[in-house]
């Protein structure tokens, strides 16, 4: 069973996922975010996805903190593009002694998700206001070029900063955030054609192509 709540860290979400009887694990869809994860006594980092990630192995209990887009790389000390479409051990990114200390701390905690949140709060740096404005504008459906102009960023500089912060360029981020808006509307029961029109797709077929590219399945199958 999946549960989440807003974190005390601005824009982040604290979540847990406990196996329940039934079908296999659901795919994790691209959302522009990165996560710090705890499972089976280990710490992992989930990099930014460009396609659906289906957890492998036997069912396990997970806890995590999902960071606001663009904020995890400064906390982790690693550019996002180095972690794109990857799950890596935190010990591959941080000194082994530090990871052992944190692993023991979280293992002793009554609630690992809350312990992860405390680690993030201790290490977080103030968010880059420019990047936050970029994410907010793209999440609202603003065009990339217009947003770049409003922020006073040239195309090359915006692309470099996006690779570091998000793991891919601003156009990919905009498409992923648009897909998330579309999925939200479709889950409310809005017809697919209306969903496509409301979220900036040329038509329903355009929406279907993006769903297939980023998730590997159809919108109907995702909602089902």
PDB file of C-alpha atoms in Angstrom:
ATOM      1  CA  UNK A   1       0.000   0.000   0.000  1.00  0.00           C
ATOM      2  CA  UNK A   2       1.375   3.375  -1.034  1.00  0.00           C
ATOM      3  CA  UNK A   3       1.053   6.406   1.250  1.00  0.00           C
ATOM      4  CA  UNK A   4       2.558   9.881   1.048  1.00  0.00           C
ATOM      5  CA  UNK A   5       2.498  13.254   2.778  1.00  0.00           C
ATOM      6  CA  UNK A   6       4.049  16.669   2.165  1.00  0.00           C
ATOM      7  CA  UNK A   7       7.519  16.987   3.640  1.00  0.00           C
ATOM      8  CA  UNK A   8       8.794  19.741   5.883  1.00  0.00           C
ATOM      9  CA  UNK A   9      11.391  20.222   3.147  1.00  0.00           C
ATOM     10  CA  UNK A  10       9.824  22.643   0.678  1.00  0.00           C
ATOM     11  CA  UNK A  11       8.252  20.911  -2.306  1.00  0.00           C
ATOM     12  CA  UNK A  12       9.291  17.411  -1.252  1.00  0.00           C
ATOM     13  CA  UNK A  13       7.074  14.413  -0.499  1.00  0.00           C
ATOM     14  CA  UNK A  14       7.670  11.684   2.108  1.00  0.00           C
ATOM     15  CA  UNK A  15       6.285   8.292   1.124  1.00  0.00           C
ATOM     16  CA  UNK A  16       6.109   4.628   2.039  1.00  0.00           C
ATOM     17  CA  UNK A  17       5.134   1.592   0.005  1.00  0.00           C
ATOM     18  CA  UNK A  18       4.276  -1.720   1.667  1.00  0.00           C
ATOM     19  CA  UNK A  19       3.552  -4.864  -0.389  1.00  0.00           C
ATOM     20  CA  UNK A  20      -0.052  -6.058  -0.474  1.00  0.00           C
ATOM     21  CA  UNK A  21      -1.525  -9.200  -2.054  1.00  0.00           C
ATOM     22  CA  UNK A  22      -2.388  -8.755  -5.712  1.00  0.00           C
ATOM     23  CA  UNK A  23      -0.716  -7.929  -9.028  1.00  0.00           C
ATOM     24  CA  UNK A  24       2.986  -7.156  -9.260  1.00  0.00           C
ATOM     25  CA  UNK A  25       4.625  -3.799  -8.582  1.00  0.00           C
ATOM     26  CA  UNK A  26       3.224  -0.848 -10.464  1.00  0.00           C
ATOM     27  CA  UNK A  27       5.595   1.113 -12.727  1.00  0.00           C
ATOM     28  CA  UNK A  28       7.147   4.332 -11.425  1.00  0.00           C
ATOM     29  CA  UNK A  29       6.421   6.993 -14.034  1.00  0.00           C
ATOM     30  CA  UNK A  30       8.676   9.913 -15.008  1.00  0.00           C
ATOM     31  CA  UNK A  31       7.830  12.998 -12.948  1.00  0.00           C
ATOM     32  CA  UNK A  32      10.906  15.247 -13.066  1.00  0.00           C
ATOM     33  CA  UNK A  33      11.942  14.233  -9.538  1.00  0.00           C
ATOM     34  CA  UNK A  34      14.684  12.280  -7.784  1.00  0.00           C
ATOM     35  CA  UNK A  35      14.271  10.188  -4.609  1.00  0.00           C
ATOM     36  CA  UNK A  36      16.347   9.097  -1.646  1.00  0.00           C
ATOM     37  CA  UNK A  37      15.216   5.550  -0.836  1.00  0.00           C
ATOM     38  CA  UNK A  38      15.416   3.049   2.016  1.00  0.00           C
ATOM     39  CA  UNK A  39      14.716  -0.653   1.587  1.00  0.00           C
ATOM     40  CA  UNK A  40      16.091  -3.901   3.021  1.00  0.00           C
ATOM     41  CA  UNK A  41      18.541  -2.012   5.225  1.00  0.00           C
ATOM     42  CA  UNK A  42      20.112  -0.037   2.396  1.00  0.00           C
ATOM     43  CA  UNK A  43      20.107   3.504   1.031  1.00  0.00           C
ATOM     44  CA  UNK A  44      19.586   4.130  -2.669  1.00  0.00           C
ATOM     45  CA  UNK A  45      19.131   7.095  -4.955  1.00  0.00           C
ATOM     46  CA  UNK A  46      16.596   7.051  -7.779  1.00  0.00           C
ATOM     47  CA  UNK A  47      17.735   9.296 -10.589  1.00  0.00           C
ATOM     48  CA  UNK A  48      15.434  11.197 -12.944  1.00  0.00           C
ATOM     49  CA  UNK A  49      13.501   8.844 -15.206  1.00  0.00           C
ATOM     50  CA  UNK A  50      12.781   9.240 -18.896  1.00  0.00           C
ATOM     51  CA  UNK A  51      10.711   6.052 -19.036  1.00  0.00           C
ATOM     52  CA  UNK A  52       8.694   3.958 -16.633  1.00  0.00           C
ATOM     53  CA  UNK A  53      10.722   2.061 -14.050  1.00  0.00           C
ATOM     54  CA  UNK A  54       9.365  -1.312 -12.922  1.00  0.00           C
ATOM     55  CA  UNK A  55      10.956  -2.491  -9.644  1.00  0.00           C
ATOM     56  CA  UNK A  56      12.524  -5.931  -9.939  1.00  0.00           C
ATOM     57  CA  UNK A  57      13.102  -8.598  -7.346  1.00  0.00           C
ATOM     58  CA  UNK A  58      10.679  -9.867  -4.683  1.00  0.00           C
ATOM     59  CA  UNK A  59       8.151  -7.492  -3.067  1.00  0.00           C
ATOM     60  CA  UNK A  60       9.754  -5.261  -0.437  1.00  0.00           C
ATOM     61  CA  UNK A  61       8.834  -2.413   1.875  1.00  0.00           C
ATOM     62  CA  UNK A  62      10.148   0.957   0.727  1.00  0.00           C
ATOM     63  CA  UNK A  63      10.421   4.394   2.282  1.00  0.00           C
ATOM     64  CA  UNK A  64      11.527   7.494   0.474  1.00  0.00           C
ATOM     65  CA  UNK A  65      11.639  11.222   0.108  1.00  0.00           C
ATOM     66  CA  UNK A  66      10.882  12.609  -3.332  1.00  0.00           C
ATOM     67  CA  UNK A  67      12.582  15.940  -3.925  1.00  0.00           C
ATOM     68  CA  UNK A  68      11.140  18.895  -5.799  1.00  0.00           C
ATOM     69  CA  UNK A  69      12.480  18.849  -9.375  1.00  0.00           C
ATOM     70  CA  UNK A  70      15.998  20.236  -9.595  1.00  0.00           C
ATOM     71  CA  UNK A  71      16.754  20.277  -5.860  1.00  0.00           C
ATOM     72  CA  UNK A  72      18.294  16.826  -5.245  1.00  0.00           C
ATOM     73  CA  UNK A  73      21.621  17.298  -7.104  1.00  0.00           C
ATOM     74  CA  UNK A  74      22.885  19.998  -4.724  1.00  0.00           C
ATOM     75  CA  UNK A  75      22.018  17.838  -1.707  1.00  0.00           C
ATOM     76  CA  UNK A  76      23.610  14.728  -3.220  1.00  0.00           C
ATOM     77  CA  UNK A  77      26.577  16.515  -4.765  1.00  0.00           C
ATOM     78  CA  UNK A  78      26.065  14.788  -8.126  1.00  0.00           C
ATOM     79  CA  UNK A  79      24.757  16.259 -11.419  1.00  0.00           C
ATOM     80  CA  UNK A  80      21.371  14.796 -12.254  1.00  0.00           C
ATOM     81  CA  UNK A  81      22.386  13.671 -15.739  1.00  0.00           C
ATOM     82  CA  UNK A  82      24.882  11.216 -14.203  1.00  0.00           C
ATOM     83  CA  UNK A  83      21.968   9.434 -12.514  1.00  0.00           C
ATOM     84  CA  UNK A  84      19.432   9.570 -15.348  1.00  0.00           C
ATOM     85  CA  UNK A  85      17.356   6.357 -15.534  1.00  0.00           C
ATOM     86  CA  UNK A  86      19.479   4.760 -12.788  1.00  0.00           C
ATOM     87  CA  UNK A  87      19.092   3.432  -9.239  1.00  0.00           C
ATOM     88  CA  UNK A  88      22.422   3.613  -7.421  1.00  0.00           C
ATOM     89  CA  UNK A  89      23.682   2.854  -3.938  1.00  0.00           C
ATOM     90  CA  UNK A  90      24.205   6.004  -1.884  1.00  0.00           C
ATOM     91  CA  UNK A  91      27.622   4.569  -0.978  1.00  0.00           C
ATOM     92  CA  UNK A  92      28.601   5.042  -4.637  1.00  0.00           C
ATOM     93  CA  UNK A  93      28.057   8.783  -4.225  1.00  0.00           C
ATOM     94  CA  UNK A  94      29.053   9.550  -0.624  1.00  0.00           C
ATOM     95  CA  UNK A  95      31.936   8.396   1.604  1.00  0.00           C
ATOM     96  CA  UNK A  96      31.379   4.848   2.853  1.00  0.00           C
ATOM     97  CA  UNK A  97      31.803   5.805   6.518  1.00  0.00           C
ATOM     98  CA  UNK A  98      29.136   8.494   6.242  1.00  0.00           C
ATOM     99  CA  UNK A  99      26.714   6.118   4.566  1.00  0.00           C
ATOM    100  CA  UNK A 100      27.311   3.461   7.254  1.00  0.00           C
ATOM    101  CA  UNK A 101      26.526   6.036   9.931  1.00  0.00           C
ATOM    102  CA  UNK A 102      23.309   7.087   8.203  1.00  0.00           C
ATOM    103  CA  UNK A 103      22.324   3.477   7.530  1.00  0.00           C
ATOM    104  CA  UNK A 104      22.623   2.651  11.209  1.00  0.00           C
ATOM    105  CA  UNK A 105      20.695   5.765  12.175  1.00  0.00           C
ATOM    106  CA  UNK A 106      17.791   4.958   9.861  1.00  0.00           C
ATOM    107  CA  UNK A 107      17.797   1.261  10.802  1.00  0.00           C
ATOM    108  CA  UNK A 108      17.310   2.241  14.461  1.00  0.00           C
ATOM    109  CA  UNK A 109      14.475   4.660  13.681  1.00  0.00           C
ATOM    110  CA  UNK A 110      10.878   3.674  14.360  1.00  0.00           C
ATOM    111  CA  UNK A 111       9.853   5.287  11.071  1.00  0.00           C
ATOM    112  CA  UNK A 112      12.515   5.154   8.323  1.00  0.00           C
ATOM    113  CA  UNK A 113      10.651   7.657   6.137  1.00  0.00           C
ATOM    114  CA  UNK A 114      10.786  10.269   8.898  1.00  0.00           C
ATOM    115  CA  UNK A 115      14.478   9.533   9.425  1.00  0.00           C
ATOM    116  CA  UNK A 116      15.114  10.074   5.711  1.00  0.00           C
ATOM    117  CA  UNK A 117      13.283  13.373   5.926  1.00  0.00           C
ATOM    118  CA  UNK A 118      15.501  14.482   8.821  1.00  0.00           C
ATOM    119  CA  UNK A 119      18.635  13.631   6.830  1.00  0.00           C
ATOM    120  CA  UNK A 120      17.359  15.702   3.918  1.00  0.00           C
ATOM    121  CA  UNK A 121      16.447  18.631   6.165  1.00  0.00           C
ATOM    122  CA  UNK A 122      19.930  18.610   7.710  1.00  0.00           C
ATOM    123  CA  UNK A 123      21.684  18.616   4.354  1.00  0.00           C
ATOM    124  CA  UNK A 124      19.396  20.693   2.176  1.00  0.00           C
ATOM    125  CA  UNK A 125      20.601  23.988   0.743  1.00  0.00           C
ATOM    126  CA  UNK A 126      18.334  26.905  -0.186  1.00  0.00           C
ATOM    127  CA  UNK A 127      16.611  26.156  -3.503  1.00  0.00           C
ATOM    128  CA  UNK A 128      17.734  28.025  -6.604  1.00  0.00           C
ATOM    129  CA  UNK A 129      14.886  30.531  -7.160  1.00  0.00           C
ATOM    130  CA  UNK A 130      15.574  30.642 -10.895  1.00  0.00           C
ATOM    131  CA  UNK A 131      15.207  26.893 -11.285  1.00  0.00           C
ATOM    132  CA  UNK A 132      12.091  26.880  -9.131  1.00  0.00           C
ATOM    133  CA  UNK A 133      10.518  29.550 -11.339  1.00  0.00           C
ATOM    134  CA  UNK A 134      11.453  27.476 -14.379  1.00  0.00           C
ATOM    135  CA  UNK A 135       9.767  24.353 -13.000  1.00  0.00           C
ATOM    136  CA  UNK A 136       6.675  26.287 -11.940  1.00  0.00           C
ATOM    137  CA  UNK A 137       6.335  27.916 -15.357  1.00  0.00           C
ATOM    138  CA  UNK A 138       6.760  24.644 -17.267  1.00  0.00           C
ATOM    139  CA  UNK A 139       4.387  22.837 -14.892  1.00  0.00           C
ATOM    140  CA  UNK A 140       1.803  25.526 -15.716  1.00  0.00           C
ATOM    141  CA  UNK A 141       2.267  24.825 -19.427  1.00  0.00           C
ATOM    142  CA  UNK A 142       4.378  27.861 -20.350  1.00  0.00           C
ATOM    143  CA  UNK A 143       6.518  27.374 -23.504  1.00  0.00           C
ATOM    144  CA  UNK A 144      10.206  26.695 -22.906  1.00  0.00           C
ATOM    145  CA  UNK A 145      11.412  29.540 -25.120  1.00  0.00           C
ATOM    146  CA  UNK A 146       9.140  32.110 -23.485  1.00  0.00           C
ATOM    147  CA  UNK A 147      10.130  30.925 -20.022  1.00  0.00           C
ATOM    148  CA  UNK A 148      13.823  31.146 -20.891  1.00  0.00           C
ATOM    149  CA  UNK A 149      13.335  34.716 -22.109  1.00  0.00           C
ATOM    150  CA  UNK A 150      11.468  35.660 -18.945  1.00  0.00           C
ATOM    151  CA  UNK A 151      14.309  34.284 -16.842  1.00  0.00           C
ATOM    152  CA  UNK A 152      16.955  35.965 -18.983  1.00  0.00           C
ATOM    153  CA  UNK A 153      18.609  32.650 -19.864  1.00  0.00           C
ATOM    154  CA  UNK A 154      19.996  31.802 -23.279  1.00  0.00           C
ATOM    155  CA  UNK A 155      19.150  28.452 -24.835  1.00  0.00           C
ATOM    156  CA  UNK A 156      22.603  26.904 -24.261  1.00  0.00           C
ATOM    157  CA  UNK A 157      22.885  28.090 -20.666  1.00  0.00           C
ATOM    158  CA  UNK A 158      19.364  26.857 -19.908  1.00  0.00           C
ATOM    159  CA  UNK A 159      20.177  23.466 -21.408  1.00  0.00           C
ATOM    160  CA  UNK A 160      23.390  23.115 -19.365  1.00  0.00           C
ATOM    161  CA  UNK A 161      21.668  24.089 -16.145  1.00  0.00           C
ATOM    162  CA  UNK A 162      18.786  21.738 -16.887  1.00  0.00           C
ATOM    163  CA  UNK A 163      21.098  18.772 -17.448  1.00  0.00           C
ATOM    164  CA  UNK A 164      22.720  19.389 -14.071  1.00  0.00           C
ATOM    165  CA  UNK A 165      19.482  20.019 -12.198  1.00  0.00           C
ATOM    166  CA  UNK A 166      16.969  17.714 -13.898  1.00  0.00           C
ATOM    167  CA  UNK A 167      19.039  15.181 -15.830  1.00  0.00           C
ATOM    168  CA  UNK A 168      17.782  16.229 -19.258  1.00  0.00           C
ATOM    169  CA  UNK A 169      16.995  19.350 -21.249  1.00  0.00           C
ATOM    170  CA  UNK A 170      14.131  21.757 -20.532  1.00  0.00           C
ATOM    171  CA  UNK A 171      11.998  20.457 -23.405  1.00  0.00           C
ATOM    172  CA  UNK A 172      12.062  16.935 -21.979  1.00  0.00           C
ATOM    173  CA  UNK A 173      11.196  18.310 -18.551  1.00  0.00           C
ATOM    174  CA  UNK A 174       8.297  20.263 -20.065  1.00  0.00           C
ATOM    175  CA  UNK A 175       6.970  17.132 -21.796  1.00  0.00           C
ATOM    176  CA  UNK A 176       7.198  15.072 -18.592  1.00  0.00           C
ATOM    177  CA  UNK A 177       5.406  17.729 -16.552  1.00  0.00           C
ATOM    178  CA  UNK A 178       2.746  18.027 -19.269  1.00  0.00           C
ATOM    179  CA  UNK A 179       2.245  14.265 -19.171  1.00  0.00           C
ATOM    180  CA  UNK A 180       1.786  14.419 -15.399  1.00  0.00           C
ATOM    181  CA  UNK A 181      -0.874  17.132 -15.829  1.00  0.00           C
ATOM    182  CA  UNK A 182      -2.644  14.987 -18.406  1.00  0.00           C
ATOM    183  CA  UNK A 183      -2.593  11.899 -16.189  1.00  0.00           C
ATOM    184  CA  UNK A 184      -4.044  13.907 -13.324  1.00  0.00           C
ATOM    185  CA  UNK A 185      -6.952  15.090 -15.450  1.00  0.00           C
ATOM    186  CA  UNK A 186      -7.544  11.691 -17.036  1.00  0.00           C
ATOM    187  CA  UNK A 187      -7.753  10.091 -13.590  1.00  0.00           C
ATOM    188  CA  UNK A 188     -10.661  12.416 -12.761  1.00  0.00           C
ATOM    189  CA  UNK A 189     -12.641  10.861 -15.610  1.00  0.00           C
ATOM    190  CA  UNK A 190     -12.129  13.624 -18.169  1.00  0.00           C
ATOM    191  CA  UNK A 191     -12.406  12.255 -21.741  1.00  0.00           C
ATOM    192  CA  UNK A 192      -9.035  11.704 -23.386  1.00  0.00           C
ATOM    193  CA  UNK A 193      -9.645  14.215 -26.181  1.00  0.00           C
ATOM    194  CA  UNK A 194     -10.562  16.916 -23.662  1.00  0.00           C
ATOM    195  CA  UNK A 195      -7.569  15.988 -21.524  1.00  0.00           C
ATOM    196  CA  UNK A 196      -5.273  16.410 -24.519  1.00  0.00           C
ATOM    197  CA  UNK A 197      -6.760  19.794 -25.409  1.00  0.00           C
ATOM    198  CA  UNK A 198      -6.620  21.078 -21.822  1.00  0.00           C
ATOM    199  CA  UNK A 199      -2.961  20.144 -21.373  1.00  0.00           C
ATOM    200  CA  UNK A 200      -1.502  21.491 -24.599  1.00  0.00           C
ATOM    201  CA  UNK A 201      -1.346  18.447 -26.853  1.00  0.00           C
ATOM    202  CA  UNK A 202      -2.181  18.869 -30.533  1.00  0.00           C
ATOM    203  CA  UNK A 203      -4.794  16.120 -30.268  1.00  0.00           C
ATOM    204  CA  UNK A 204      -5.556  12.826 -28.530  1.00  0.00           C
ATOM    205  CA  UNK A 205      -3.142  10.950 -30.797  1.00  0.00           C
ATOM    206  CA  UNK A 206      -0.325  13.277 -29.693  1.00  0.00           C
ATOM    207  CA  UNK A 207      -1.139  12.519 -26.055  1.00  0.00           C
ATOM    208  CA  UNK A 208      -1.186   8.788 -26.792  1.00  0.00           C
ATOM    209  CA  UNK A 209       2.254   8.939 -28.418  1.00  0.00           C
ATOM    210  CA  UNK A 210       3.769  10.714 -25.413  1.00  0.00           C
ATOM    211  CA  UNK A 211       2.167   8.235 -23.013  1.00  0.00           C
ATOM    212  CA  UNK A 212       3.601   5.345 -25.004  1.00  0.00           C
ATOM    213  CA  UNK A 213       7.075   6.938 -25.212  1.00  0.00           C
ATOM    214  CA  UNK A 214       7.396   7.763 -21.514  1.00  0.00           C
ATOM    215  CA  UNK A 215       5.513   4.846 -19.957  1.00  0.00           C
ATOM    216  CA  UNK A 216       5.689   2.020 -22.471  1.00  0.00           C
ATOM    217  CA  UNK A 217       1.948   1.420 -22.355  1.00  0.00           C
ATOM    218  CA  UNK A 218      -1.377   3.039 -23.193  1.00  0.00           C
ATOM    219  CA  UNK A 219      -3.342   5.619 -21.244  1.00  0.00           C
ATOM    220  CA  UNK A 220      -6.195   3.164 -20.755  1.00  0.00           C
ATOM    221  CA  UNK A 221      -3.860   0.539 -19.314  1.00  0.00           C
ATOM    222  CA  UNK A 222      -2.275   3.096 -16.967  1.00  0.00           C
ATOM    223  CA  UNK A 223      -5.614   4.207 -15.614  1.00  0.00           C
ATOM    224  CA  UNK A 224      -6.849   0.642 -15.290  1.00  0.00           C
TER     225      UNK A 224
END
